[in-house]
Amino acid sequence: NQDLASLGAAICRSALDVTGGTRSAFVRWNPEEQTAAVEAVTPSHTIEPGFAVTPDSIIGRFLRNPDRPPMTVRESYRKSEGLPFSPLEPSRNIGSLVIVPLAVEDEIMGAICVEGEKETQLTAVEGELLSMLAPVASSALRNVEQLQDVTLKSNQDPLTGLANRRSFEDRLRHHLLEHSRHRQPVSLILLDIDLFKTVNDVYGHQGGDEVLVEVARAAERTTREIDLCARYGGEEIAILLPQTNLAGASRT
């Protein structure tokens, strides 16, 4: 996530460098859910990362259009054309607008949106310059996504989707260090599924796998975002509870 945040910030800065716009935003597209959200912005932007892009906005329609043009340019932007991101976006002066898609091998990944406060501040020329930046940004984005995917898989148990033992031990060392330095409490819960061998003997390993997956889901549902659920061994699940003392852990 840190790599993606750094890349998003770099994309936004570069977009202003090549266009001379006032502010820029990098929008990420989720093809599975057909949703879009702002991933990064330049410091002068009034919109914050995480802001949801609505389907009926200019960017929303642009990303959902299978026949989208190579870019959208509004040299003289009017609010009557629709808002760039959402009806809920903060008010600001927009005189001109350029949007270009980010794609690799025709797979849409997002868009760069640059705004100018004045009319004709952004023209077709700036659009062409931004279009030249887009392939470089798209390639970098794909590389970061692939790296994140490899990193996630290396830290994840393939059956349950929980953290694996290596990831658990890394986090445990981190929290123990925090405890020794700042006296931050940390608790650990170890779960072992009773009669798991009997389940495997009666229902086969597929049945045992299904039990493991359901127990893992139940463990995740009862923990916080800052907690870590990990598959520690065959039928053993470890739950790491940072900033939690013994009394708090007993209530989990």
PDB file of C-alpha atoms in Angstrom:
ATOM      1  CA  ASN A   1       0.000   0.000   0.000  1.00  0.00           C
ATOM      2  CA  GLN A   2       2.904   2.327   0.728  1.00  0.00           C
ATOM      3  CA  ASP A   3       4.280   1.704  -2.772  1.00  0.00           C
ATOM      4  CA  LEU A   4       0.881   2.401  -4.323  1.00  0.00           C
ATOM      5  CA  ALA A   5       0.487   5.621  -2.334  1.00  0.00           C
ATOM      6  CA  SER A   6       3.936   6.809  -3.438  1.00  0.00           C
ATOM      7  CA  LEU A   7       3.201   5.943  -7.062  1.00  0.00           C
ATOM      8  CA  GLY A   8      -0.160   7.718  -6.938  1.00  0.00           C
ATOM      9  CA  ALA A   9       1.443  10.873  -5.579  1.00  0.00           C
ATOM     10  CA  ALA A  10       4.111  10.731  -8.302  1.00  0.00           C
ATOM     11  CA  ILE A  11       1.475  10.301 -11.020  1.00  0.00           C
ATOM     12  CA  CYS A  12      -0.416  13.346  -9.759  1.00  0.00           C
ATOM     13  CA  ARG A  13       2.730  15.494  -9.611  1.00  0.00           C
ATOM     14  CA  SER A  14       3.790  14.440 -13.101  1.00  0.00           C
ATOM     15  CA  ALA A  15       0.318  15.206 -14.456  1.00  0.00           C
ATOM     16  CA  LEU A  16       0.652  18.809 -13.285  1.00  0.00           C
ATOM     17  CA  ASP A  17       4.198  19.043 -14.608  1.00  0.00           C
ATOM     18  CA  VAL A  18       3.171  18.116 -18.155  1.00  0.00           C
ATOM     19  CA  THR A  19      -0.079  20.094 -18.281  1.00  0.00           C
ATOM     20  CA  GLY A  20       0.358  23.175 -16.091  1.00  0.00           C
ATOM     21  CA  GLY A  21      -2.977  22.436 -14.423  1.00  0.00           C
ATOM     22  CA  THR A  22      -4.024  23.637 -10.979  1.00  0.00           C
ATOM     23  CA  ARG A  23      -4.663  20.267  -9.328  1.00  0.00           C
ATOM     24  CA  SER A  24      -4.786  16.610 -10.300  1.00  0.00           C
ATOM     25  CA  ALA A  25      -6.190  13.321  -9.029  1.00  0.00           C
ATOM     26  CA  PHE A  26      -5.448   9.672  -9.692  1.00  0.00           C
ATOM     27  CA  VAL A  27      -8.621   7.560  -9.747  1.00  0.00           C
ATOM     28  CA  ARG A  28      -8.450   3.785  -9.297  1.00  0.00           C
ATOM     29  CA  TRP A  29     -10.961   1.521 -11.082  1.00  0.00           C
ATOM     30  CA  ASN A  30     -12.172  -1.799  -9.629  1.00  0.00           C
ATOM     31  CA  PRO A  31     -13.342  -3.901 -12.587  1.00  0.00           C
ATOM     32  CA  GLU A  32     -14.850  -6.685 -10.451  1.00  0.00           C
ATOM     33  CA  GLU A  33     -17.082  -4.343  -8.449  1.00  0.00           C
ATOM     34  CA  GLN A  34     -17.428  -1.724 -11.215  1.00  0.00           C
ATOM     35  CA  THR A  35     -16.533   1.021  -8.756  1.00  0.00           C
ATOM     36  CA  ALA A  36     -13.993   3.827  -8.714  1.00  0.00           C
ATOM     37  CA  ALA A  37     -12.350   5.846  -5.947  1.00  0.00           C
ATOM     38  CA  VAL A  38      -9.754   8.578  -5.660  1.00  0.00           C
ATOM     39  CA  GLU A  39      -6.401   6.986  -4.850  1.00  0.00           C
ATOM     40  CA  ALA A  40      -4.167  10.077  -4.680  1.00  0.00           C
ATOM     41  CA  VAL A  41      -4.335  13.861  -5.195  1.00  0.00           C
ATOM     42  CA  THR A  42      -1.980  16.819  -5.298  1.00  0.00           C
ATOM     43  CA  PRO A  43      -1.775  18.849  -2.048  1.00  0.00           C
ATOM     44  CA  SER A  44      -3.889  21.692  -3.457  1.00  0.00           C
ATOM     45  CA  HIS A  45      -6.875  19.421  -4.101  1.00  0.00           C
ATOM     46  CA  THR A  46     -10.033  19.709  -1.984  1.00  0.00           C
ATOM     47  CA  ILE A  47     -10.885  16.030  -2.513  1.00  0.00           C
ATOM     48  CA  GLU A  48      -9.211  13.446  -0.286  1.00  0.00           C
ATOM     49  CA  PRO A  49      -7.937   9.951  -1.124  1.00  0.00           C
ATOM     50  CA  GLY A  50     -10.653   7.353  -0.661  1.00  0.00           C
ATOM     51  CA  PHE A  51     -13.383   9.623  -2.042  1.00  0.00           C
ATOM     52  CA  ALA A  52     -15.910   7.498  -3.989  1.00  0.00           C
ATOM     53  CA  VAL A  53     -16.553   8.350  -7.630  1.00  0.00           C
ATOM     54  CA  THR A  54     -20.244   8.029  -8.539  1.00  0.00           C
ATOM     55  CA  PRO A  55     -21.382   6.304 -11.752  1.00  0.00           C
ATOM     56  CA  ASP A  56     -23.190   9.413 -13.053  1.00  0.00           C
ATOM     57  CA  SER A  57     -20.185  11.746 -12.677  1.00  0.00           C
ATOM     58  CA  ILE A  58     -17.995  12.721 -15.641  1.00  0.00           C
ATOM     59  CA  ILE A  59     -15.214  10.359 -14.542  1.00  0.00           C
ATOM     60  CA  GLY A  60     -17.689   7.624 -13.618  1.00  0.00           C
ATOM     61  CA  ARG A  61     -19.307   7.689 -17.056  1.00  0.00           C
ATOM     62  CA  PHE A  62     -15.901   7.873 -18.726  1.00  0.00           C
ATOM     63  CA  LEU A  63     -14.563   4.774 -16.933  1.00  0.00           C
ATOM     64  CA  ARG A  64     -17.723   2.747 -17.574  1.00  0.00           C
ATOM     65  CA  ASN A  65     -17.873   3.571 -21.276  1.00  0.00           C
ATOM     66  CA  PRO A  66     -16.478   0.603 -23.271  1.00  0.00           C
ATOM     67  CA  ASP A  67     -16.072   2.927 -26.267  1.00  0.00           C
ATOM     68  CA  ARG A  68     -14.305   5.629 -24.246  1.00  0.00           C
ATOM     69  CA  PRO A  69     -12.230   8.102 -26.265  1.00  0.00           C
ATOM     70  CA  PRO A  70      -8.461   8.345 -25.650  1.00  0.00           C
ATOM     71  CA  MET A  71      -9.162  11.415 -23.524  1.00  0.00           C
ATOM     72  CA  THR A  72     -11.868  13.846 -22.419  1.00  0.00           C
ATOM     73  CA  VAL A  73     -11.145  17.566 -22.636  1.00  0.00           C
ATOM     74  CA  ARG A  74     -13.382  20.377 -21.360  1.00  0.00           C
ATOM     75  CA  GLU A  75     -11.615  23.610 -22.327  1.00  0.00           C
ATOM     76  CA  SER A  76     -14.523  25.592 -20.889  1.00  0.00           C
ATOM     77  CA  TYR A  77     -16.035  23.478 -18.143  1.00  0.00           C
ATOM     78  CA  ARG A  78     -19.583  24.128 -16.928  1.00  0.00           C
ATOM     79  CA  LYS A  79     -21.254  22.493 -13.928  1.00  0.00           C
ATOM     80  CA  SER A  80     -24.265  21.796 -16.134  1.00  0.00           C
ATOM     81  CA  GLU A  81     -22.120  19.101 -17.796  1.00  0.00           C
ATOM     82  CA  GLY A  82     -22.036  17.218 -14.497  1.00  0.00           C
ATOM     83  CA  LEU A  83     -19.524  17.161 -11.675  1.00  0.00           C
ATOM     84  CA  PRO A  84     -16.149  15.462 -12.220  1.00  0.00           C
ATOM     85  CA  PHE A  85     -16.306  13.043  -9.273  1.00  0.00           C
ATOM     86  CA  SER A  86     -19.605  13.123  -7.408  1.00  0.00           C
ATOM     87  CA  PRO A  87     -22.514  15.357  -6.352  1.00  0.00           C
ATOM     88  CA  LEU A  88     -20.932  15.223  -2.881  1.00  0.00           C
ATOM     89  CA  GLU A  89     -17.545  16.612  -3.936  1.00  0.00           C
ATOM     90  CA  PRO A  90     -16.329  19.845  -2.306  1.00  0.00           C
ATOM     91  CA  SER A  91     -16.980  23.093  -4.142  1.00  0.00           C
ATOM     92  CA  ARG A  92     -14.036  24.674  -5.990  1.00  0.00           C
ATOM     93  CA  ASN A  93     -13.296  26.724  -9.100  1.00  0.00           C
ATOM     94  CA  ILE A  94     -12.992  24.566 -12.221  1.00  0.00           C
ATOM     95  CA  GLY A  95     -12.564  26.340 -15.539  1.00  0.00           C
ATOM     96  CA  SER A  96     -11.159  23.487 -17.600  1.00  0.00           C
ATOM     97  CA  LEU A  97     -10.734  19.738 -17.281  1.00  0.00           C
ATOM     98  CA  VAL A  98      -8.765  16.874 -18.830  1.00  0.00           C
ATOM     99  CA  ILE A  99      -9.292  13.149 -18.144  1.00  0.00           C
ATOM    100  CA  VAL A 100      -7.181  10.344 -19.614  1.00  0.00           C
ATOM    101  CA  PRO A 101      -7.529   6.605 -18.925  1.00  0.00           C
ATOM    102  CA  LEU A 102      -4.869   4.365 -17.446  1.00  0.00           C
ATOM    103  CA  ALA A 103      -4.886   0.982 -19.178  1.00  0.00           C
ATOM    104  CA  VAL A 104      -2.630  -1.962 -19.958  1.00  0.00           C
ATOM    105  CA  GLU A 105      -3.511  -4.163 -22.937  1.00  0.00           C
ATOM    106  CA  ASP A 106      -7.006  -2.620 -23.108  1.00  0.00           C
ATOM    107  CA  GLU A 107      -7.646  -3.411 -19.428  1.00  0.00           C
ATOM    108  CA  ILE A 108      -8.797  -0.200 -17.747  1.00  0.00           C
ATOM    109  CA  MET A 109      -7.081   0.449 -14.416  1.00  0.00           C
ATOM    110  CA  GLY A 110      -8.118   3.995 -13.635  1.00  0.00           C
ATOM    111  CA  ALA A 111      -7.764   7.562 -14.827  1.00  0.00           C
ATOM    112  CA  ILE A 112      -5.874  10.790 -14.305  1.00  0.00           C
ATOM    113  CA  CYS A 113      -8.021  13.890 -13.902  1.00  0.00           C
ATOM    114  CA  VAL A 114      -6.402  17.335 -14.137  1.00  0.00           C
ATOM    115  CA  GLU A 115      -8.304  20.522 -13.373  1.00  0.00           C
ATOM    116  CA  GLY A 116      -7.535  24.105 -14.286  1.00  0.00           C
ATOM    117  CA  GLU A 117      -9.080  27.021 -12.399  1.00  0.00           C
ATOM    118  CA  LYS A 118      -9.366  29.096 -15.586  1.00  0.00           C
ATOM    119  CA  GLU A 119     -11.028  28.455 -18.922  1.00  0.00           C
ATOM    120  CA  THR A 120      -8.663  27.202 -21.653  1.00  0.00           C
ATOM    121  CA  GLN A 121      -5.979  26.642 -19.020  1.00  0.00           C
ATOM    122  CA  LEU A 122      -6.236  23.038 -20.192  1.00  0.00           C
ATOM    123  CA  THR A 123      -6.715  22.358 -23.909  1.00  0.00           C
ATOM    124  CA  ALA A 124      -6.368  19.481 -26.362  1.00  0.00           C
ATOM    125  CA  VAL A 125      -2.605  20.084 -26.343  1.00  0.00           C
ATOM    126  CA  GLU A 126      -2.438  19.413 -22.584  1.00  0.00           C
ATOM    127  CA  GLY A 127      -4.649  16.381 -23.182  1.00  0.00           C
ATOM    128  CA  GLU A 128      -2.156  14.987 -25.673  1.00  0.00           C
ATOM    129  CA  LEU A 129       0.718  15.555 -23.258  1.00  0.00           C
ATOM    130  CA  LEU A 130      -1.192  13.800 -20.504  1.00  0.00           C
ATOM    131  CA  SER A 131      -1.931  10.928 -22.905  1.00  0.00           C
ATOM    132  CA  MET A 132       1.815  10.522 -23.402  1.00  0.00           C
ATOM    133  CA  LEU A 133       2.274  10.187 -19.629  1.00  0.00           C
ATOM    134  CA  ALA A 134      -0.559   7.636 -19.261  1.00  0.00           C
ATOM    135  CA  PRO A 135       1.222   4.529 -20.690  1.00  0.00           C
ATOM    136  CA  VAL A 136       4.214   5.062 -18.394  1.00  0.00           C
ATOM    137  CA  ALA A 137       1.941   5.513 -15.372  1.00  0.00           C
ATOM    138  CA  SER A 138      -0.161   2.486 -16.353  1.00  0.00           C
ATOM    139  CA  SER A 139       2.891   0.248 -16.681  1.00  0.00           C
ATOM    140  CA  ALA A 140       4.208   1.387 -13.290  1.00  0.00           C
ATOM    141  CA  LEU A 141       0.780   0.796 -11.724  1.00  0.00           C
ATOM    142  CA  ARG A 142       0.613  -2.748 -13.102  1.00  0.00           C
ATOM    143  CA  ASN A 143       4.091  -3.516 -11.751  1.00  0.00           C
ATOM    144  CA  VAL A 144       3.130  -2.273  -8.268  1.00  0.00           C
ATOM    145  CA  GLU A 145      -0.095  -4.315  -8.345  1.00  0.00           C
ATOM    146  CA  GLN A 146       1.792  -7.470  -9.312  1.00  0.00           C
ATOM    147  CA  LEU A 147       4.342  -6.877  -6.568  1.00  0.00           C
ATOM    148  CA  GLN A 148       1.569  -6.390  -4.001  1.00  0.00           C
ATOM    149  CA  ASP A 149      -0.134  -9.582  -5.191  1.00  0.00           C
ATOM    150  CA  VAL A 150       3.077 -11.599  -4.799  1.00  0.00           C
ATOM    151  CA  THR A 151       3.707 -10.064  -1.367  1.00  0.00           C
ATOM    152  CA  LEU A 152       0.147 -10.819  -0.237  1.00  0.00           C
ATOM    153  CA  LYS A 153       0.345 -14.434  -1.367  1.00  0.00           C
ATOM    154  CA  SER A 154       3.694 -14.906   0.351  1.00  0.00           C
ATOM    155  CA  ASN A 155       2.132 -13.796   3.657  1.00  0.00           C
ATOM    156  CA  GLN A 156      -1.207 -15.575   3.305  1.00  0.00           C
ATOM    157  CA  ASP A 157      -2.386 -19.102   3.973  1.00  0.00           C
ATOM    158  CA  PRO A 158      -3.836 -20.297   0.648  1.00  0.00           C
ATOM    159  CA  LEU A 159      -6.649 -22.355   2.185  1.00  0.00           C
ATOM    160  CA  THR A 160      -8.136 -20.048   4.818  1.00  0.00           C
ATOM    161  CA  GLY A 161      -6.961 -16.658   3.563  1.00  0.00           C
ATOM    162  CA  LEU A 162      -5.572 -15.918   7.027  1.00  0.00           C
ATOM    163  CA  ALA A 163      -2.032 -14.729   7.593  1.00  0.00           C
ATOM    164  CA  ASN A 164       0.485 -17.568   7.461  1.00  0.00           C
ATOM    165  CA  ARG A 165       2.933 -18.499  10.212  1.00  0.00           C
ATOM    166  CA  ARG A 166       5.763 -16.375   8.795  1.00  0.00           C
ATOM    167  CA  SER A 167       3.578 -13.277   8.689  1.00  0.00           C
ATOM    168  CA  PHE A 168       2.334 -13.990  12.219  1.00  0.00           C
ATOM    169  CA  GLU A 169       5.861 -14.330  13.598  1.00  0.00           C
ATOM    170  CA  ASP A 170       6.942 -11.077  11.930  1.00  0.00           C
ATOM    171  CA  ARG A 171       4.021  -9.207  13.506  1.00  0.00           C
ATOM    172  CA  LEU A 172       4.577 -10.862  16.873  1.00  0.00           C
ATOM    173  CA  ARG A 173       8.213  -9.701  16.917  1.00  0.00           C
ATOM    174  CA  HIS A 174       7.075  -6.170  16.046  1.00  0.00           C
ATOM    175  CA  HIS A 175       4.513  -6.021  18.862  1.00  0.00           C
ATOM    176  CA  LEU A 176       6.881  -7.540  21.407  1.00  0.00           C
ATOM    177  CA  LEU A 177       9.396  -4.856  20.495  1.00  0.00           C
ATOM    178  CA  GLU A 178       6.690  -2.197  20.947  1.00  0.00           C
ATOM    179  CA  HIS A 179       5.932  -3.685  24.339  1.00  0.00           C
ATOM    180  CA  SER A 180       9.555  -3.588  25.457  1.00  0.00           C
ATOM    181  CA  ARG A 181      10.035  -0.005  24.231  1.00  0.00           C
ATOM    182  CA  HIS A 182       6.738   1.660  25.112  1.00  0.00           C
ATOM    183  CA  ARG A 183       5.068  -0.882  27.429  1.00  0.00           C
ATOM    184  CA  GLN A 184       2.238  -1.302  24.924  1.00  0.00           C
ATOM    185  CA  PRO A 185       0.161  -4.338  25.984  1.00  0.00           C
ATOM    186  CA  VAL A 186      -0.242  -7.215  23.551  1.00  0.00           C
ATOM    187  CA  SER A 187      -2.179 -10.461  23.950  1.00  0.00           C
ATOM    188  CA  LEU A 188      -2.187 -13.756  22.091  1.00  0.00           C
ATOM    189  CA  ILE A 189      -4.984 -16.302  21.739  1.00  0.00           C
ATOM    190  CA  LEU A 190      -4.190 -19.806  20.452  1.00  0.00           C
ATOM    191  CA  LEU A 191      -7.074 -21.892  19.134  1.00  0.00           C
ATOM    192  CA  ASP A 192      -7.006 -25.599  18.423  1.00  0.00           C
ATOM    193  CA  ILE A 193      -9.951 -27.365  16.768  1.00  0.00           C
ATOM    194  CA  ASP A 194     -11.068 -30.299  18.910  1.00  0.00           C
ATOM    195  CA  LEU A 195     -11.507 -33.720  17.275  1.00  0.00           C
ATOM    196  CA  PHE A 196     -10.115 -32.415  13.979  1.00  0.00           C
ATOM    197  CA  LYS A 197      -8.542 -35.791  13.164  1.00  0.00           C
ATOM    198  CA  THR A 198     -11.953 -37.398  13.579  1.00  0.00           C
ATOM    199  CA  VAL A 199     -13.453 -34.902  11.110  1.00  0.00           C
ATOM    200  CA  ASN A 200     -10.766 -35.809   8.569  1.00  0.00           C
ATOM    201  CA  ASP A 201     -11.281 -39.545   9.163  1.00  0.00           C
ATOM    202  CA  VAL A 202     -15.080 -39.357   8.781  1.00  0.00           C
ATOM    203  CA  TYR A 203     -15.506 -36.662   6.118  1.00  0.00           C
ATOM    204  CA  GLY A 204     -12.140 -36.717   4.390  1.00  0.00           C
ATOM    205  CA  HIS A 205      -9.627 -33.928   4.003  1.00  0.00           C
ATOM    206  CA  GLN A 206     -12.078 -31.861   1.972  1.00  0.00           C
ATOM    207  CA  GLY A 207     -14.470 -31.884   4.924  1.00  0.00           C
ATOM    208  CA  GLY A 208     -11.615 -30.921   7.235  1.00  0.00           C
ATOM    209  CA  ASP A 209     -10.678 -28.059   4.923  1.00  0.00           C
ATOM    210  CA  GLU A 210     -14.251 -26.753   5.005  1.00  0.00           C
ATOM    211  CA  VAL A 211     -14.213 -26.779   8.808  1.00  0.00           C
ATOM    212  CA  LEU A 212     -10.916 -24.887   8.835  1.00  0.00           C
ATOM    213  CA  VAL A 213     -12.280 -22.232   6.475  1.00  0.00           C
ATOM    214  CA  GLU A 214     -15.433 -21.716   8.558  1.00  0.00           C
ATOM    215  CA  VAL A 215     -13.457 -21.466  11.810  1.00  0.00           C
ATOM    216  CA  ALA A 216     -11.120 -18.951  10.159  1.00  0.00           C
ATOM    217  CA  ARG A 217     -14.073 -16.815   9.025  1.00  0.00           C
ATOM    218  CA  ALA A 218     -15.596 -16.936  12.509  1.00  0.00           C
ATOM    219  CA  ALA A 219     -12.284 -15.850  14.054  1.00  0.00           C
ATOM    220  CA  GLU A 220     -11.978 -12.908  11.649  1.00  0.00           C
ATOM    221  CA  ARG A 221     -15.554 -11.780  12.341  1.00  0.00           C
ATOM    222  CA  THR A 222     -14.869 -11.470  16.063  1.00  0.00           C
ATOM    223  CA  THR A 223     -11.645  -9.472  15.786  1.00  0.00           C
ATOM    224  CA  ARG A 224     -10.749  -5.862  15.035  1.00  0.00           C
ATOM    225  CA  GLU A 225      -8.939  -4.499  11.999  1.00  0.00           C
ATOM    226  CA  ILE A 226      -5.731  -4.023  13.980  1.00  0.00           C
ATOM    227  CA  ASP A 227      -5.788  -7.651  15.177  1.00  0.00           C
ATOM    228  CA  LEU A 228      -4.169 -10.459  13.226  1.00  0.00           C
ATOM    229  CA  CYS A 229      -5.666 -13.897  12.672  1.00  0.00           C
ATOM    230  CA  ALA A 230      -3.164 -16.458  11.415  1.00  0.00           C
ATOM    231  CA  ARG A 231      -3.102 -20.150  10.620  1.00  0.00           C
ATOM    232  CA  TYR A 232      -0.294 -21.223  12.903  1.00  0.00           C
ATOM    233  CA  GLY A 233      -0.304 -24.935  12.177  1.00  0.00           C
ATOM    234  CA  GLY A 234      -2.551 -27.630  10.751  1.00  0.00           C
ATOM    235  CA  GLU A 235      -5.680 -26.939  12.829  1.00  0.00           C
ATOM    236  CA  GLU A 236      -4.165 -24.230  15.025  1.00  0.00           C
ATOM    237  CA  ILE A 237      -5.181 -20.580  14.690  1.00  0.00           C
ATOM    238  CA  ALA A 238      -3.357 -17.734  16.434  1.00  0.00           C
ATOM    239  CA  ILE A 239      -5.011 -14.385  17.127  1.00  0.00           C
ATOM    240  CA  LEU A 240      -2.694 -11.488  17.917  1.00  0.00           C
ATOM    241  CA  LEU A 241      -4.316  -8.622  19.835  1.00  0.00           C
ATOM    242  CA  PRO A 242      -2.167  -5.466  19.971  1.00  0.00           C
ATOM    243  CA  GLN A 243      -2.935  -2.760  22.522  1.00  0.00           C
ATOM    244  CA  THR A 244      -4.952  -5.335  24.486  1.00  0.00           C
ATOM    245  CA  ASN A 245      -4.353  -6.518  28.055  1.00  0.00           C
ATOM    246  CA  LEU A 246      -5.424  -9.847  29.546  1.00  0.00           C
ATOM    247  CA  ALA A 247      -8.857  -8.561  30.587  1.00  0.00           C
ATOM    248  CA  GLY A 248      -9.549  -7.259  27.103  1.00  0.00           C
ATOM    249  CA  ALA A 249      -8.357 -10.480  25.474  1.00  0.00           C
ATOM    250  CA  SER A 250     -10.643 -12.551  27.696  1.00  0.00           C
ATOM    251  CA  ARG A 251     -13.638 -10.614  26.321  1.00  0.00           C
ATOM    252  CA  THR A 252     -12.716 -11.311  22.677  1.00  0.00           C
TER     253      THR A 252
END
